Short mmCIF file of C-alpha atoms in Angstrom, two decimals:
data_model
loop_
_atom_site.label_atom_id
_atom_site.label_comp_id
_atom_site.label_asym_id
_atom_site.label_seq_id
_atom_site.Cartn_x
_atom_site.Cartn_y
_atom_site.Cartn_z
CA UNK A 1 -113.76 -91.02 123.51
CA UNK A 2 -110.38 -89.76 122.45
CA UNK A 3 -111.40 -86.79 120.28
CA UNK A 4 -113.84 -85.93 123.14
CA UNK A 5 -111.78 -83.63 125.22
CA UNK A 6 -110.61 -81.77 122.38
CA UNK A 7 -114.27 -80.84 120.96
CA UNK A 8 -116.31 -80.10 123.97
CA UNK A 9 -118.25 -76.91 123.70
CA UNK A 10 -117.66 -76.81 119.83
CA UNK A 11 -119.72 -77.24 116.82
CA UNK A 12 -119.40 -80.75 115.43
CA UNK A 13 -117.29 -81.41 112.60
CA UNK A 14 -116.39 -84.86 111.60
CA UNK A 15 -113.10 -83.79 110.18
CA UNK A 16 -111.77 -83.25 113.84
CA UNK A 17 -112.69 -86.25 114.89
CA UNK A 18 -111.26 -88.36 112.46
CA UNK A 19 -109.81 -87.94 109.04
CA UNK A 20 -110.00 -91.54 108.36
CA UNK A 21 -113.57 -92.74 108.95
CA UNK A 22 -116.48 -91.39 106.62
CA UNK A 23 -118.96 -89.01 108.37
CA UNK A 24 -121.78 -91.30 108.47
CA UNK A 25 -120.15 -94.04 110.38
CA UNK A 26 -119.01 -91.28 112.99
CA UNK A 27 -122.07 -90.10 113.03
CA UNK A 28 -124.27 -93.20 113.85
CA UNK A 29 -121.85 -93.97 116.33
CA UNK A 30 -122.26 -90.25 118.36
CA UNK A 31 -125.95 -91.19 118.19
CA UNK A 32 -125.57 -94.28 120.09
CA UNK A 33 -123.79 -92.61 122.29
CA UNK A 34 -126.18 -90.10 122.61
CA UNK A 35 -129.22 -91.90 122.83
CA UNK A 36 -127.16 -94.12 125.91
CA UNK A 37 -127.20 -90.57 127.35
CA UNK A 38 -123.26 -90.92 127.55
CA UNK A 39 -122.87 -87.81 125.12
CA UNK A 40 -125.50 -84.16 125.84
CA UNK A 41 -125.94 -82.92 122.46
CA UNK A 42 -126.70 -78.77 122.52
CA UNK A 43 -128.15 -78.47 119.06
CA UNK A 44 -128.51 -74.67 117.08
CA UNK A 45 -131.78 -73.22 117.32
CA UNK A 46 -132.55 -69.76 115.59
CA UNK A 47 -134.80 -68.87 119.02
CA UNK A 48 -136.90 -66.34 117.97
CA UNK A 49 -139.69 -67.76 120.37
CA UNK A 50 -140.78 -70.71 122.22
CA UNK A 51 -140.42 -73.46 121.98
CA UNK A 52 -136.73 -73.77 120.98
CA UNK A 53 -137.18 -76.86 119.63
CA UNK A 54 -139.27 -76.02 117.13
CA UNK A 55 -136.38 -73.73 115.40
CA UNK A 56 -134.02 -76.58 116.11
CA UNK A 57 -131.35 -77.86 113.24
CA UNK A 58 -130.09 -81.34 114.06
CA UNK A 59 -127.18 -80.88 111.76
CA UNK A 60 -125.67 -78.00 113.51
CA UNK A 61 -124.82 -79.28 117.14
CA UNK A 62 -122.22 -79.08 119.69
CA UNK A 63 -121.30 -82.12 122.44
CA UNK A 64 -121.07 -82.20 126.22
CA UNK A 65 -119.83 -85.38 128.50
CA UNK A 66 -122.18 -86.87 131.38
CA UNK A 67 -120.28 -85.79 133.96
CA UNK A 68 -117.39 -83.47 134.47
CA UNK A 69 -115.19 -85.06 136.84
CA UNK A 70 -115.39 -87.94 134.39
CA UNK A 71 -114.11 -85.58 131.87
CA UNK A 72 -111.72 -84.35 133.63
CA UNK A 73 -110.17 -87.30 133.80
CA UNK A 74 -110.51 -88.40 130.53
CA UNK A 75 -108.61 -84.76 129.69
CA UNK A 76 -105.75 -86.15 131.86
CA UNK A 77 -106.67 -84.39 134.93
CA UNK A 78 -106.85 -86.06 138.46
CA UNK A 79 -107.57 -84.80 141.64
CA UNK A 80 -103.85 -84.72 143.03
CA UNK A 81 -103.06 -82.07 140.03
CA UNK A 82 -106.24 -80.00 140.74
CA UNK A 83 -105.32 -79.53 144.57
CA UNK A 84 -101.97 -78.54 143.91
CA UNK A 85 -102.90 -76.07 140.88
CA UNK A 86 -102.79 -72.47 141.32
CA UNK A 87 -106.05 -70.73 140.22
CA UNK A 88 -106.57 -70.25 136.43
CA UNK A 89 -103.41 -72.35 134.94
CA UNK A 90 -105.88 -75.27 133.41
CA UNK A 91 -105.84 -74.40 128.92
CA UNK A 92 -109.70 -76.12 128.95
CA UNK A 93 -110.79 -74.49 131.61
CA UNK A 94 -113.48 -72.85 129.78
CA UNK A 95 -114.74 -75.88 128.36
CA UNK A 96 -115.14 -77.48 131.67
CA UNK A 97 -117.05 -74.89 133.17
CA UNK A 98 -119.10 -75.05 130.26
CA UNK A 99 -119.46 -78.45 130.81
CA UNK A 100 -120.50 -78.34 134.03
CA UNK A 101 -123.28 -75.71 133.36
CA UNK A 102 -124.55 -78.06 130.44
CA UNK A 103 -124.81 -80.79 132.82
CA UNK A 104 -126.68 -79.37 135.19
CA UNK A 105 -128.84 -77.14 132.59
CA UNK A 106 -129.80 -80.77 130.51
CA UNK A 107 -131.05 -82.08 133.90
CA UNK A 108 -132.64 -79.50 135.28
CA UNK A 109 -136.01 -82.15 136.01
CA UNK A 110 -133.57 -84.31 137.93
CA UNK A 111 -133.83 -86.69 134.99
CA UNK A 112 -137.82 -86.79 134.91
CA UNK A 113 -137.80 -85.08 131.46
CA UNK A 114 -134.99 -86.17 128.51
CA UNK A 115 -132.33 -83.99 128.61
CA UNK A 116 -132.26 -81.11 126.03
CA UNK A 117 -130.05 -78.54 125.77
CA UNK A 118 -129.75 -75.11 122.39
CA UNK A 119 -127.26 -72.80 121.81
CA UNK A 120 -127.46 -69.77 119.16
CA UNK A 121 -124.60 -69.84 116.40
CA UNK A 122 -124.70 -67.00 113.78
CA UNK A 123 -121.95 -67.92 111.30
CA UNK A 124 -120.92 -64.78 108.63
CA UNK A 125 -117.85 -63.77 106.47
CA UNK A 126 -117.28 -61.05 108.50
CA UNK A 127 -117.97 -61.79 112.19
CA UNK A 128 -119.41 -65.20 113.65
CA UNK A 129 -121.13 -65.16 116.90
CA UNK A 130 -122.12 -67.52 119.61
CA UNK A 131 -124.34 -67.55 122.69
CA UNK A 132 -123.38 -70.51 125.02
CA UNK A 133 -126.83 -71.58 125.57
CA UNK A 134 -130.81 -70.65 125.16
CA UNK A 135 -133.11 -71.45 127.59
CA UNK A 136 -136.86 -70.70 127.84
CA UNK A 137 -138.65 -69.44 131.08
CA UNK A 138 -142.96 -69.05 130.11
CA UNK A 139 -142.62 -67.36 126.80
CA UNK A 140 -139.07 -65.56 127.20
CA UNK A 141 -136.22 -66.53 125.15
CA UNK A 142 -133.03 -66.45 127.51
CA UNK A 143 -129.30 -66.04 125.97
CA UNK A 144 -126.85 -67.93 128.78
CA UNK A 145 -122.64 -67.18 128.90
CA UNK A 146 -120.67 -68.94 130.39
CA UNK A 147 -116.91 -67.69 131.94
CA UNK A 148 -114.49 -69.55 133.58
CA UNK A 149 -113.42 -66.52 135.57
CA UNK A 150 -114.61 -63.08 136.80
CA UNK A 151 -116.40 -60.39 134.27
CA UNK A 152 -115.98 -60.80 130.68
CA UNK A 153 -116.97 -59.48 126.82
CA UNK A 154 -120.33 -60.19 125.90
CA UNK A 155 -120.06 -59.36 122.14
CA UNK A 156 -122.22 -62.56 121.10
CA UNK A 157 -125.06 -62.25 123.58
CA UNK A 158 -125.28 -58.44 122.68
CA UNK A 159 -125.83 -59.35 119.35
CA UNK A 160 -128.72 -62.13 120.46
CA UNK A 161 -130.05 -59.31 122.22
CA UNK A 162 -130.48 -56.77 119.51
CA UNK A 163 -131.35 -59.23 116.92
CA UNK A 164 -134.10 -61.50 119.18
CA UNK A 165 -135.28 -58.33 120.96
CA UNK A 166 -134.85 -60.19 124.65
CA UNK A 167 -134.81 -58.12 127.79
CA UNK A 168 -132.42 -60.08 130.11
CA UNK A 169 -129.44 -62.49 129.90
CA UNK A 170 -127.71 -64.62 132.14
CA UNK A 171 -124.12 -64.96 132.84
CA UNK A 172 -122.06 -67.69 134.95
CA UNK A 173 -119.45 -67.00 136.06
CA UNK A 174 -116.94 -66.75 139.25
CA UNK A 175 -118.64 -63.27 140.84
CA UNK A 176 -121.09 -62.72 143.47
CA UNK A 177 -124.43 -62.59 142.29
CA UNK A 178 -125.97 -59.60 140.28
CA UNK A 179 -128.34 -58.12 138.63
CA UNK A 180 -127.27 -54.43 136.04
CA UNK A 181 -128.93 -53.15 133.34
CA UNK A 182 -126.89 -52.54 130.07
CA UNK A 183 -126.37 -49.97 127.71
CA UNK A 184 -124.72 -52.31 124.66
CA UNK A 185 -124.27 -50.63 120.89
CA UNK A 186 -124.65 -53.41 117.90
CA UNK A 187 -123.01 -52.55 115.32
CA UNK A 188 -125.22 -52.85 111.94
CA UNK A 189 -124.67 -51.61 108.73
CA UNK A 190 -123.50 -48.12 108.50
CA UNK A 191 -124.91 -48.01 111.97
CA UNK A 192 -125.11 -49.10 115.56
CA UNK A 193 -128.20 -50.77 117.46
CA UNK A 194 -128.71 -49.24 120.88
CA UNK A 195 -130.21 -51.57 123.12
CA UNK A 196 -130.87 -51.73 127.30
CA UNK A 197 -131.46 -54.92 128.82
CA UNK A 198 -131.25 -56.87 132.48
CA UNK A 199 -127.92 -58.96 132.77
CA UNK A 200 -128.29 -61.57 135.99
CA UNK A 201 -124.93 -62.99 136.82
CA UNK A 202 -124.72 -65.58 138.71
CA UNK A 203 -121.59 -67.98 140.65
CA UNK A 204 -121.12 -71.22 138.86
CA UNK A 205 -122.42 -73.45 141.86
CA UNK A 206 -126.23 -71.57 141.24
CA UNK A 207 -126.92 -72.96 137.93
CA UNK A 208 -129.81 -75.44 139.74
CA UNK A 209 -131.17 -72.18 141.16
CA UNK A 210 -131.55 -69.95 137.35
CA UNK A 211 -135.02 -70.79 137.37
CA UNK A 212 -136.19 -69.65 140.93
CA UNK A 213 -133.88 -66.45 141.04
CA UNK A 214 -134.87 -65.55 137.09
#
């Protein structure tokens, strides 16, 4: 519970969670935590079709609290210093809109189906990249961003895009909605990919809605 704050929204390493305990003890005890549904684990799937799961790697995973106001709190946040915060001051306040989208993505059955959550890591010596989550709509593979304010870089999801040959990708984030297609060059070696696809953005408060608007 105290390293939680600190590695939300990252890959798991056991090393930042504690130096003295051996990795196997830390990790039987995230499991229990997991499997009392206190902890959302996102794990790494290479997502090169449905379903996700089947590409999944349980060793590569990333951790997400039940509830973000609980986090919040945990992070040393209350409501009194929210209220009387200007707009964009909070330093994790990417990883709590990321952990509100996770919540809401993992339950997207209202709790009928286990919650299950991917993301796409690509790790390289010369450029790693990231996509927030994957999600699966019928037989389309989905790359999901998530920003904590308005616009933003899409490096990572333009290289899922080129590399899993998807046609649209979702963004939350603090604009209206919208829909653009997207010119985006991927650079490859001694060349660039050129690649068009559909990029849906959509407000942070819609993320219950992704499946009837996609």
């Amino acid at each position: 519970f105290q390293a939680l704050p600190r590695i939300i929204g990252k890959k798991v390493k056991y090393s930042e969670i504690s130096r003295e305990d051996r990795s196997g003890d830390l990790k039987a005890s995230l499991d229990l935590l997991i499997k009392a549904r206190i902890l959302l684990p996102a794990y790494h799937s290479d997502s090169n079709g449905v379903p996700l799961a089947a590409e999944k790697r349980d060793s590569v995973y990333k951790l997400y609290f039940l509830d973000v106001g609980l986090l919040s709190y945990l992070s040393g946040i209350d409501w009194t210093t929210i209220v009387n915060t200007e707009e964009r001051v909070l330093i994790n306040e990417g990883a709590l809109a990321e952990q509100f989208i996770a919540q809401h993505l993992a339950y997207h059955d209202q709790g009928l189906e286990p919650p299950e959550l991917f993301y796409w890591l690509r790790e390289s010596k010369s450029q790693n990249a990231e996509v927030d989550f994957v999600l699966s709509k019928s037989q389309e593979v989905i790359p999901v961003e998530v920003k904590a304010g308005h616009g933003s870089t899409l490096k990572s999801l333009h290289q899922f895009i080129s590399q899993k040959k998807s046609v649209r990708g979702l963004r939350f984030n603090l604009d209206k909605p919208l829909e653009q297609k997207v010119a985006c060059a991927v650079p490859t070696q001694g060349d660039s990919h050129h690649k068009k696809f559909s990029l849906i953005s959509l407000p942070l408060y819609l993320v219950e809605e992704w499946r009837r608007i996609l």
